[in-house]
Coordinates of C-alpha atoms in Angstrom, one line a residue:
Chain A
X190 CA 57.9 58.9 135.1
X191 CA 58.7 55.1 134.0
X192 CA 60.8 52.6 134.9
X193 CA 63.3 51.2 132.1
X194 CA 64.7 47.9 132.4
X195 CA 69.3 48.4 131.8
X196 CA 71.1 46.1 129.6
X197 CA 72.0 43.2 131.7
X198 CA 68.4 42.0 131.5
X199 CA 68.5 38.0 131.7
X200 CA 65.1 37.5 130.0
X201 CA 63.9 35.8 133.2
X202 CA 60.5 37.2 132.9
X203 CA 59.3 37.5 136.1
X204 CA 58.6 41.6 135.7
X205 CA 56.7 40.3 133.0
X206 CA 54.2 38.5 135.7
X207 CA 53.9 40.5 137.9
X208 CA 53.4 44.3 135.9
X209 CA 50.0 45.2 135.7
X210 CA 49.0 46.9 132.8
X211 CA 51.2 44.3 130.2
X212 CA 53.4 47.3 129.9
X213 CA 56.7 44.7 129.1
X214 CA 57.5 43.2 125.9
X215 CA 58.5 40.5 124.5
X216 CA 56.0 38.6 126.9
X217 CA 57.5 34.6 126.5
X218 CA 54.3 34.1 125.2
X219 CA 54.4 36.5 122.4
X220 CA 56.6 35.3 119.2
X221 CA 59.5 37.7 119.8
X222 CA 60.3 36.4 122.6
X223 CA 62.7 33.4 122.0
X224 CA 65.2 35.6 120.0
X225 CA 64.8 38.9 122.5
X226 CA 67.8 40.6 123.2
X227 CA 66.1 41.9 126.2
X228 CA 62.6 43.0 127.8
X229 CA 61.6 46.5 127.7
X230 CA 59.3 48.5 129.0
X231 CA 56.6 50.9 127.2
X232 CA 56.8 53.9 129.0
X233 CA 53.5 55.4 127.7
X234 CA 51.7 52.5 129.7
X235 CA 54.0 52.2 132.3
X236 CA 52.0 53.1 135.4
X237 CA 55.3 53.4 137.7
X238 CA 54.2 50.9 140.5
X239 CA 57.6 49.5 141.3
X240 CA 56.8 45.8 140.6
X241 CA 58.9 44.6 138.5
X242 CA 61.9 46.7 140.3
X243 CA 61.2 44.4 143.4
X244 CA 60.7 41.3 141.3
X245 CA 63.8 41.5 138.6
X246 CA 66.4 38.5 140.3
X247 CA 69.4 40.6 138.8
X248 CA 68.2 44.3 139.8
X249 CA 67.8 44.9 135.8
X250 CA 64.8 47.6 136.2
X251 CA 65.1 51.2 137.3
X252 CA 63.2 54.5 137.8
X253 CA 63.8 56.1 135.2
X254 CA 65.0 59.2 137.1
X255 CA 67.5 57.2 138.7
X256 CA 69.4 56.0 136.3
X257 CA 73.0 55.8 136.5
X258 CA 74.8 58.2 133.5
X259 CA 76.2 54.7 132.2
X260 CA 72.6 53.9 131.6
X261 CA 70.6 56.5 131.0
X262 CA 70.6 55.4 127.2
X263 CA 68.0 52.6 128.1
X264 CA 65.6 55.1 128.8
X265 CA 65.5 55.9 124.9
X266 CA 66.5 52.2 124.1
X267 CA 63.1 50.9 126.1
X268 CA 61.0 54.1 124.4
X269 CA 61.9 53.0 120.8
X270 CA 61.1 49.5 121.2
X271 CA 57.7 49.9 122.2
X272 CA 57.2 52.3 119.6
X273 CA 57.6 50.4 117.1
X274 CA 56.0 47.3 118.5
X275 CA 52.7 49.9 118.5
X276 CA 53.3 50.9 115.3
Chain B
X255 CA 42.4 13.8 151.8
X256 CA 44.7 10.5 151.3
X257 CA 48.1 10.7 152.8
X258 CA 50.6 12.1 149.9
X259 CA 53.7 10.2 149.3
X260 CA 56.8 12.6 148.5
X261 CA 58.3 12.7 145.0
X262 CA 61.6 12.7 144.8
X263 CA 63.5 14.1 141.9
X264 CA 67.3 14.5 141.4
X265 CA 68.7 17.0 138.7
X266 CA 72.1 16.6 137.5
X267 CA 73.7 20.2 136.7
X268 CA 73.2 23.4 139.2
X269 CA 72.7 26.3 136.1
X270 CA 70.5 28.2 135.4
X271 CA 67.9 25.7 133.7
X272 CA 68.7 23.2 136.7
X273 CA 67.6 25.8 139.2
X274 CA 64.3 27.3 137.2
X275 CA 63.5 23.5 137.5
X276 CA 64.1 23.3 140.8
X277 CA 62.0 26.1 142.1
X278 CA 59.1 25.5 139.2
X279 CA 59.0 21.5 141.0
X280 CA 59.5 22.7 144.2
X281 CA 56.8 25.5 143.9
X282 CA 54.3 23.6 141.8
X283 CA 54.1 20.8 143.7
X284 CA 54.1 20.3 147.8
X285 CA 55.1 17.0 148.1
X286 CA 58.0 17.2 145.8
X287 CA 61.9 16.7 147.4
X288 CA 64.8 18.4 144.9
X289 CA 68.3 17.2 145.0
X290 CA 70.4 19.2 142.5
X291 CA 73.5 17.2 141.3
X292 CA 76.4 19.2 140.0
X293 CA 80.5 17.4 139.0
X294 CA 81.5 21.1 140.7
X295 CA 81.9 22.0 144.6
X296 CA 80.0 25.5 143.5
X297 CA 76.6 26.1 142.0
X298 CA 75.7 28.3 139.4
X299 CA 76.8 26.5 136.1
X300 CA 77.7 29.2 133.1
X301 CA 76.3 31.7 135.1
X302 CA 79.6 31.8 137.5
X303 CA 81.9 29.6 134.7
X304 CA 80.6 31.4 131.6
X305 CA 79.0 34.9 132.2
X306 CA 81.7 37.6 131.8
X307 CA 83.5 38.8 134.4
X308 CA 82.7 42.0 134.1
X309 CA 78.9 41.2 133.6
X310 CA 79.0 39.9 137.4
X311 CA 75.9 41.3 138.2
X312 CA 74.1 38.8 135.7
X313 CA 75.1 36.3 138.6
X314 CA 73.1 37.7 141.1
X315 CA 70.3 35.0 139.4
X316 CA 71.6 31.8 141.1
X317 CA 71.7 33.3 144.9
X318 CA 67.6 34.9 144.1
X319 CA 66.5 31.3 142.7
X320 CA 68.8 29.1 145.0
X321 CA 67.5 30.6 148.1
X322 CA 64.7 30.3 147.0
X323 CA 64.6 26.5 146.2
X324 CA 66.2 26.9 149.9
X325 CA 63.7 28.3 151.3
X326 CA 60.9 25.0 150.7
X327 CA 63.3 23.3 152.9
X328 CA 63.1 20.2 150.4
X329 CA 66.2 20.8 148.5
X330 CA 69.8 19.4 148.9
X331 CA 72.7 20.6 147.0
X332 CA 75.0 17.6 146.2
X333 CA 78.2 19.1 144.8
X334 CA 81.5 17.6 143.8
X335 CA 79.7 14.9 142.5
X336 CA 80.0 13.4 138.7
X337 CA 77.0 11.6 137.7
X338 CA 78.3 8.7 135.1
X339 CA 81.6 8.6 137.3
X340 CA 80.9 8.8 141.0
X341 CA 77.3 7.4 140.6
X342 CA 75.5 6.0 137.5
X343 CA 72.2 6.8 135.9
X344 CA 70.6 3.7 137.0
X345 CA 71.7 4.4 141.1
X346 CA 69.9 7.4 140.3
X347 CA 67.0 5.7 139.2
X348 CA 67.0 3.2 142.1
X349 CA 67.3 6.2 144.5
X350 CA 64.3 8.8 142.9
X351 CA 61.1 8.7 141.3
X352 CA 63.1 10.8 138.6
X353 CA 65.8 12.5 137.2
X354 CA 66.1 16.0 135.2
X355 CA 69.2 16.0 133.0
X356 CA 70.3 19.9 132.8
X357 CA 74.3 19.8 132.6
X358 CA 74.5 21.9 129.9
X359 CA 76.6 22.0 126.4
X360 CA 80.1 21.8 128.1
X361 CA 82.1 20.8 124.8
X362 CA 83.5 23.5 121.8
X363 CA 82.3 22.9 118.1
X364 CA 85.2 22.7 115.4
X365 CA 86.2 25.0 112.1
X366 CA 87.3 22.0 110.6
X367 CA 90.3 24.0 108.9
X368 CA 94.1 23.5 109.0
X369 CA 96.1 24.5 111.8
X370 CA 93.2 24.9 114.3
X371 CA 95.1 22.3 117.0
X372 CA 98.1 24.8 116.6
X373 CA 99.5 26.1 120.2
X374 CA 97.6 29.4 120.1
X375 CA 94.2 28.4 118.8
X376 CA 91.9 27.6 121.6
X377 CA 88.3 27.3 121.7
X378 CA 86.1 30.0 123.4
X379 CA 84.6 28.0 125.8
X380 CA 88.2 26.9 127.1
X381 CA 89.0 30.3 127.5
X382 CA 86.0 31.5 129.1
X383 CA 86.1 29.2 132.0
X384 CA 90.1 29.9 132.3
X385 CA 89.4 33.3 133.3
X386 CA 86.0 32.2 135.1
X387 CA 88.3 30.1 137.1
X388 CA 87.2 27.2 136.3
X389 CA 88.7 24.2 138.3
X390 CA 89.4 22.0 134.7
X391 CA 91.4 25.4 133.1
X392 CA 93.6 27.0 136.4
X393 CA 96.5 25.7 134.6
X394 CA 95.8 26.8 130.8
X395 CA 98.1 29.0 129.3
X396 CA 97.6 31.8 126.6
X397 CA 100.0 33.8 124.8
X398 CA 99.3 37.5 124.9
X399 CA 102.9 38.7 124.2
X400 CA 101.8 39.1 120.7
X401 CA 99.9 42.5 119.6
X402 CA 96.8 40.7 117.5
X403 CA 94.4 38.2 118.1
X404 CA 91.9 37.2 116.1
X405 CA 88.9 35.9 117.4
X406 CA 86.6 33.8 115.0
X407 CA 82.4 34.3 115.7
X408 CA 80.2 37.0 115.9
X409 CA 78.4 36.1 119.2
X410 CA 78.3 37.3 122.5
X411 CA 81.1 35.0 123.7
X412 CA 83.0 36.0 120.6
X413 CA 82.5 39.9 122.3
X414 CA 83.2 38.5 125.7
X415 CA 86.5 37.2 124.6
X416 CA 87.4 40.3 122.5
X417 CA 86.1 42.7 125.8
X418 CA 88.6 40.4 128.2
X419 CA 91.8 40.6 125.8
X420 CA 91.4 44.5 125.5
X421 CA 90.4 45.6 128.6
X422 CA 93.3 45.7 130.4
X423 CA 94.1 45.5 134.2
X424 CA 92.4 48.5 135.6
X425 CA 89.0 47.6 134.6
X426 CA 89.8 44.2 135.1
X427 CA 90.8 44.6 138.5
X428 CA 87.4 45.6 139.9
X429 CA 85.1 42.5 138.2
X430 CA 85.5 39.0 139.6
X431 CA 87.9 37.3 137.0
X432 CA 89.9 34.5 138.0
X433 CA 93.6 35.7 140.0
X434 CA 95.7 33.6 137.8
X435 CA 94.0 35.3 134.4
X436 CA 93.9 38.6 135.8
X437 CA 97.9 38.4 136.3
X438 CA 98.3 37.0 132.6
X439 CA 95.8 39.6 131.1
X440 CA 98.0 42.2 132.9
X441 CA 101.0 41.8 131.0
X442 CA 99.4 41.1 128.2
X443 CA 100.8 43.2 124.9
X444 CA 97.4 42.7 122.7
X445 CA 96.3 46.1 121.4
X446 CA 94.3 44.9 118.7
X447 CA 91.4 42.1 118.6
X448 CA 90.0 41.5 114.9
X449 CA 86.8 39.7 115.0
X450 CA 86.2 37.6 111.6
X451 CA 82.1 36.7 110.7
X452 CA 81.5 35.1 107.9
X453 CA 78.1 36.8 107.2
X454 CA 76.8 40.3 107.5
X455 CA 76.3 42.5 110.4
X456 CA 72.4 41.5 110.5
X457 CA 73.1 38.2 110.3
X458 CA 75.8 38.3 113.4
X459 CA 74.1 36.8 117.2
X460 CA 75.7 39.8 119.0
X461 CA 72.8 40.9 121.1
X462 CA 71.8 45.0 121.4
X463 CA 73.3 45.2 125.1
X464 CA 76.8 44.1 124.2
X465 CA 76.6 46.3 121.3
X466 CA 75.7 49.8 123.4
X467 CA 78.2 48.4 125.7
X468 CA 80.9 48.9 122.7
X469 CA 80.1 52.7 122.6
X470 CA 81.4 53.1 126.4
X471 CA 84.9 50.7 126.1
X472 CA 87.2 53.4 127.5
X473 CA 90.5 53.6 125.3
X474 CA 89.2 50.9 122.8
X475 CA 88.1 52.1 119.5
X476 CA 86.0 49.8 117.6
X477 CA 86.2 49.6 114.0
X478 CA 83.2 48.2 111.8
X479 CA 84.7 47.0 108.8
X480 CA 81.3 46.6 106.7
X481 CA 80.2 47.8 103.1
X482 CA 77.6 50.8 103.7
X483 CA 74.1 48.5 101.9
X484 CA 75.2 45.6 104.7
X485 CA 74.3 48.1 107.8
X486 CA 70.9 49.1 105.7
X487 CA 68.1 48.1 108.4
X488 CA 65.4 47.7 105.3
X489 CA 63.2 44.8 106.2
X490 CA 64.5 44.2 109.7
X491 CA 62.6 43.4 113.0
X492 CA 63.0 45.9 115.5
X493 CA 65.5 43.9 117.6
X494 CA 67.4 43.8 114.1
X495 CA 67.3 47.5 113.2
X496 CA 68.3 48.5 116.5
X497 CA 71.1 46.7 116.7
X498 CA 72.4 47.6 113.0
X499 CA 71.7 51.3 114.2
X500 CA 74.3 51.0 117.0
X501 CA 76.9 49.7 114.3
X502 CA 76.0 52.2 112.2
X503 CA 76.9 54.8 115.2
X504 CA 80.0 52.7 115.4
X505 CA 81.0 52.8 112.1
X506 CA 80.7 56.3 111.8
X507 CA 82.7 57.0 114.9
X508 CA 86.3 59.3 115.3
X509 CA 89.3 57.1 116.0
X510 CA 91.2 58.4 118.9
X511 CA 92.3 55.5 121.6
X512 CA 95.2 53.0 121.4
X513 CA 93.4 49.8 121.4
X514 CA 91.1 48.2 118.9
X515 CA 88.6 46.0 117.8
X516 CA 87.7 45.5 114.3
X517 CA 84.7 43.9 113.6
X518 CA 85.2 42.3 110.2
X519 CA 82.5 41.0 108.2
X520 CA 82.0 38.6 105.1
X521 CA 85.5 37.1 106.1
X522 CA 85.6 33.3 106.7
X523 CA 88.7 31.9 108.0
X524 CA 90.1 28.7 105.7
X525 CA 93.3 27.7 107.6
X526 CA 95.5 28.8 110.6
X527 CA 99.1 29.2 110.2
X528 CA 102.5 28.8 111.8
X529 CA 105.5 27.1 112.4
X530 CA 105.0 25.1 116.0
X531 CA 102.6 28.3 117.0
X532 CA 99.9 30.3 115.7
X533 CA 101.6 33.0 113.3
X534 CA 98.5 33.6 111.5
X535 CA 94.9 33.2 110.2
X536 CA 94.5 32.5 106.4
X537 CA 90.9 34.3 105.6
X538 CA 88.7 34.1 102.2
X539 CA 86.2 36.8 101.4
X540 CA 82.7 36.2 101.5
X541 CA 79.2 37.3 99.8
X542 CA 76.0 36.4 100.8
X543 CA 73.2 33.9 99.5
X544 CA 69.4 34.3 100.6
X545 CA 68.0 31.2 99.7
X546 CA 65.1 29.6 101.8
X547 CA 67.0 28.5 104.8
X548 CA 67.7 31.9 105.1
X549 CA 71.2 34.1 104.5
X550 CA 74.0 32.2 104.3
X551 CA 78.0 33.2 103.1
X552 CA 79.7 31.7 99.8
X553 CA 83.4 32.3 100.0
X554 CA 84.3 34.4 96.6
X555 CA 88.4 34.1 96.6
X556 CA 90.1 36.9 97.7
X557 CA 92.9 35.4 100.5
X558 CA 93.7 37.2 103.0
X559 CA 96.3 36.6 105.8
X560 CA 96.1 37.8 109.3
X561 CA 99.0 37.9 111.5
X562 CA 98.0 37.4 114.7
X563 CA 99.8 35.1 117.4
X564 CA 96.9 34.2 119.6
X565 CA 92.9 33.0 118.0
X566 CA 89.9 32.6 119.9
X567 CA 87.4 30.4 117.9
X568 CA 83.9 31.1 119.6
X569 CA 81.3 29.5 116.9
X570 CA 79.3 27.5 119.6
X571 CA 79.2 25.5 122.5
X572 CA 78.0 21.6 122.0
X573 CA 76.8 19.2 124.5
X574 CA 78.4 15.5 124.8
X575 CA 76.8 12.7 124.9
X576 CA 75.7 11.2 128.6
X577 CA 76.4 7.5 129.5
X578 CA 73.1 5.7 129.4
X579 CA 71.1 8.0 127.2
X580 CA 70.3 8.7 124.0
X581 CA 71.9 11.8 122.3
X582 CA 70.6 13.3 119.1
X583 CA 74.5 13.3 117.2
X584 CA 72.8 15.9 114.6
X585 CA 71.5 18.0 116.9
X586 CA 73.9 17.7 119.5
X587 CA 71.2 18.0 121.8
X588 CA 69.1 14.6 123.7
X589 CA 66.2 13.6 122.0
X590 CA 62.8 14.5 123.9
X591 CA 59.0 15.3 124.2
X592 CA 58.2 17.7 125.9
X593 CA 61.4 17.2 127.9
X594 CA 60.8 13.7 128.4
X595 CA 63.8 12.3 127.3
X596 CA 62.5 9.7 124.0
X597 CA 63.9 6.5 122.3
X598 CA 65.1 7.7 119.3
X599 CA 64.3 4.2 117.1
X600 CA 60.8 3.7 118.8
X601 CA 60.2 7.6 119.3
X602 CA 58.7 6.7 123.2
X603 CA 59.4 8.0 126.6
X604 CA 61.4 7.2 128.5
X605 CA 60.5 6.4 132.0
X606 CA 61.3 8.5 134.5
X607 CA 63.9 10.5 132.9
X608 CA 63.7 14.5 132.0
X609 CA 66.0 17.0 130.3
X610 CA 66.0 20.8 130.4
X611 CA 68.3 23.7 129.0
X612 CA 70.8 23.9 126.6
X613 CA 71.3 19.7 126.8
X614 CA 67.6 19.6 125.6
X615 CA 67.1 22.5 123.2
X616 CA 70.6 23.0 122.2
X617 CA 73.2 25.8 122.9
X618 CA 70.8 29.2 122.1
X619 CA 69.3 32.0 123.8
X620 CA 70.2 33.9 127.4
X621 CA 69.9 32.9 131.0
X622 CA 66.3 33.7 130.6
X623 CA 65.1 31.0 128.3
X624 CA 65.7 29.0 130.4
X625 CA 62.8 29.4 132.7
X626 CA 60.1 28.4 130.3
X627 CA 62.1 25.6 129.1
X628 CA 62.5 24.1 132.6
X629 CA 59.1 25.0 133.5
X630 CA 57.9 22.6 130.2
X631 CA 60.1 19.5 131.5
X632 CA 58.7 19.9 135.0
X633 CA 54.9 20.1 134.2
X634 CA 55.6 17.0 131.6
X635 CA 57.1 15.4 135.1
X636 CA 54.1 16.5 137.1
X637 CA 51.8 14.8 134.7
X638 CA 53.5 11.9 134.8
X639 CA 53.5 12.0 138.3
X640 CA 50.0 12.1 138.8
X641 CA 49.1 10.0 136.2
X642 CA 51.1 7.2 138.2
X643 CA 53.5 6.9 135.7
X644 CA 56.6 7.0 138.0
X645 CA 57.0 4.4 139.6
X646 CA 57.8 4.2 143.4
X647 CA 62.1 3.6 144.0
X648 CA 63.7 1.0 145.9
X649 CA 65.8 3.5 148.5
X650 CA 64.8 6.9 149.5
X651 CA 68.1 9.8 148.3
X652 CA 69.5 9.7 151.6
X653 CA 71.0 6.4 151.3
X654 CA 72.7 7.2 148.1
X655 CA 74.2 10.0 149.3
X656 CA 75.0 8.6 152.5
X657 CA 76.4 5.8 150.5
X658 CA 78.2 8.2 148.7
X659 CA 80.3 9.9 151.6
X660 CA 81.2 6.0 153.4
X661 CA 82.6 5.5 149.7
X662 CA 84.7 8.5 150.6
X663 CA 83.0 11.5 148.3
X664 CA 83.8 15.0 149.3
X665 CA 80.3 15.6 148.9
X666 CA 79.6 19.8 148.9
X667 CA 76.0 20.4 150.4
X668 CA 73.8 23.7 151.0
X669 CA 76.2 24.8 153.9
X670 CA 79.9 23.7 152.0
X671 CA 78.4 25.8 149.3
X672 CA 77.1 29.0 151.5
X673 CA 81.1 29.0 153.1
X674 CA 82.4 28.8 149.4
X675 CA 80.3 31.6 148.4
X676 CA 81.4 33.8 151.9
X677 CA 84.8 33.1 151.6
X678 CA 84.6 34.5 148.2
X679 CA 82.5 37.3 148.9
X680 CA 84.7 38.1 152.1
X681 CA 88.3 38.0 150.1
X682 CA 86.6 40.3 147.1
X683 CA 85.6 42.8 149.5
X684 CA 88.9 43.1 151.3
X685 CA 90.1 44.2 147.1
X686 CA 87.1 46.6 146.2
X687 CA 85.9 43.3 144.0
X688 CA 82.6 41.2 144.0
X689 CA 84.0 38.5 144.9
X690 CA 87.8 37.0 144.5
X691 CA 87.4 33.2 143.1
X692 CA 88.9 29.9 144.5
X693 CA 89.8 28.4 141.5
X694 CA 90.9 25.2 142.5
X695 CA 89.0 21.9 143.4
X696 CA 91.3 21.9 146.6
X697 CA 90.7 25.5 147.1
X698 CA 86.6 24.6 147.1
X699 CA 86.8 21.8 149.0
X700 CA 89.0 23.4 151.6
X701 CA 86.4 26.4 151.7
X702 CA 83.5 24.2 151.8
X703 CA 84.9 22.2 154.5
X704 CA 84.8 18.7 153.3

């Protein structure tokens, strides 16, 4: 399991300090961050610990198995852009 | 350990970037004392005036960082107050070690075409804070008894605006627009929105969430009017190519609903058109130029008219100049170091004076960037601070806002603000809604009780 951040991500960041395995991109201190649409998260590192959930202002990040139907796309949104930010 | 004095900063505008700055001062440093400044009885900036309505939960940000700023217990809201009108920048300066400027790019930029003035053609930004409710706009009136509108920009507000037209009342019901726009919006006869860039689908601002959001408009179809090579995702970033993919989906979709939104690109408008009203929007066609600023739109010839009876023009909010500072007129934005607001003859600090947000870096990226933007301006202050650069003020803030409320002010604090914000949440709940919005001054005031 992962959690996926949903489209009404603000860019505020503050998943971004607290996750501990770097598992969210675009870090603000990483080039694509300025013109990020949103964060995401990689959910091949994701090590499902919940703190960005309790950290998000805006309730933007979500288990992944509890996604709402209007939002279950994010899972696949999240997946593909840390693919091809490995690649 | 020498006994610390307390540094007293004043911000002038309660967004997003006013509040980051807030909580980064008031976090970062003990002996700091915040008071946030705003010409509004509410706080929150674009985040309650210019977020969508029915992107409410974006809002959610202002209550998380305001509490939070709360929560030091050395922070004072100071609504309906108009720094430059009800106080000046050197009371300020008399009254605080320093001030952060954050208020924002309130003003519209212009097409510079014909007919633009013309009854019908308003800018985004007016429109967006009419069905915000914002206080300056409760008495702006649209027409939507035609069937098109045309709105001119492919940005997120340019989406916004398109979403709010086609919507209609059911949806628009549950978010937390404004009373008097939700009534207009419901008799409104708009079925179709036509969105006009002047560039290509990579090069439009829309960002990937308000695109996916497109897919799930219930009973609007959305039409990407595109050649095939412009939705080619060759040499994108990733951001890039997932967005183009979503059009692509778009473009590729079955037509079935009874509204719609075309999304028209290489289209620039040259002139709008009517007889005392908006009839319609003159357009030229468009190809596009790489050269090394980037991609940019020549205008090849082939006129087009548009009838449409109502146009949105959302190509960018600007900030105004502020009364006793200099402003960048190219930019639009004030000139700075660091956010230390600079000469811009000499090229040297100012003393004492900051600027954060969209008034500093110009009108451009989400509620987000903010945060390292403020966080920037307050560790320049900080510096400054301990370096003894600011110097020590003749009154401590008390007096001036003391002074303020003999004068007569109907000055909104923490608490005026926390009964807006109940009464609002109270009357939405009664309707299934968020929040129902007092859109008045008087309304505000009344709420706050002051």
């Amino acid at each position: 399991m992962t959690y996926v951040i949903v489209g009404h991500c603000i860019n505020d960041s503050a998943c971004v300090d607290v996750c501990p395995v770097n598992c969210i991109h675009p870090r603000p201190d990483e080039t694509g961050f300025a013109t990020a649409d949103m964060l995401y998260i990689d959910p091949e590192l994701c090590v499902d610990c919940n703190a960005c959930t309790e950290a998000c202002p805006i309730d933007a990040v979500m288990s992944a198995d509890k996604l709402p139907p209007e939002l279950a796309h994010y899972a696949q949104v999240n997946a593909e852009y840390a693919r091809r930010g490995r690649r | 350990m020498t006994l610390a004095k307390a540094l007293n900063v004043a911000i002038i505008g309660a967004g997003p970037s006013g509040l980051y700055a807030a909580v980064e001062l008031l976090t970062c440093c003990a002996h700091a004392t915040v008071d946030i400044y705003d010409r509004l009885p509410a706080l929150g900036g674009l985040v309650r005036y210019g977020v969508s309505p029915d992107h409410a939960r974006r809002r959610a940000v202002t209550d998380v960082y305001e509490r939070r700023a709360f929560a030091t217990g050395r922070y004072r809201f100071c609504g309906n107050v108009d720094v430059g009108f009800d106080i000046t920048h050197e009371q300020l300066l008399q009254h605080y070690h320093a001030v952060i400027y954050s208020s924002g790019a309130a003003g519209d930029r212009s097409l510079d075409i014909p007919g633009e003035k013309l009854p019908g053609s308003h800018a985004a930004t007016d429109f967006v804070a009419w069905y915000n409710g914002h206080p300056d706009h409760v008495e702006d009136v649209y027409n939507f008894a035609c069937e098109r509108a045309v709105v001119i920009g492919n940005g997120n507000v340019a989406l916004d605006a398109a979403r709010m037209l086609l919507l209609g009342p059911e949806q628009l019901a549950r978010t937390d627009i404004a009373d008097h726009a939700l009534r207009a919006l419901a008799s409104s006869r708009i079925t179709e929105v036509v969105m006009l860039g002047r560039r290509g689908p990579a090069q439009a601002a829309f960002t990937l969430p308000e695109l996916l959001e497109l897919e799930q408009l219930p009973d609007i179809d959305v039409v990407v009017n595109a050649p095939a090579f412009l939705l080619d995702d060759a040499g994108l970033n990733a951001t890039q190519s997932m967005r183009l993919a979503v059009l692509r989906r778009l473009a590729q979709r079955r037509l079935t609903a009874n509204k719609r939104l075309e999304l028209r690109f290489l289209r620039s408008p040259v002139a709008i058109r009517g007889a005392g009203s908006v009839a319609s929007v003159i357009t030229d066609s468009t190809r596009l130029v790489a050269d090394d600023a980037g991609v940019r739109s020549e205008v090849t010839g082939e006129q087009e008219d548009i009838t449409a009876g109502l146009v949105i023009r959302a190509i960018g909010y600007r900030a105004r100049p502020l009364p006793s500072l200099p402003f960048d007129k190219d930019g639009n934005t004030i000139p700075h170091h660091d956010g230390r607001v600079s000469d811009p003859v000499t090229g040297r600090s100012l003393p004492a004076v900051y600027v954060a947000g969209w008034l500093k870096r110009g009108p451009r990226g989400v509620i987000g960037s903010n945060k390292a933007c403020s966080r920037e301006t307050v560790h320049s202050l900080l510096q400054d601070w301990h370096a003894g650069a600011l110097v020590q003020p003749h009154y401590d803030p008390q007096t001036l806002t003391m002074q303020l409320k003999k004068g007569g002010a109907r000055l909104v604090d923490v608490h005026g603000w926390r009964r807006i914000d109940l009464a609002e949440r109270q009357q939405g709940a009664q309707q299934g809604r968020s929040r129902r919005k007092l859109c008045t001054r008087e309304a505000l005031l009344a709420a706050a009780g002051v």
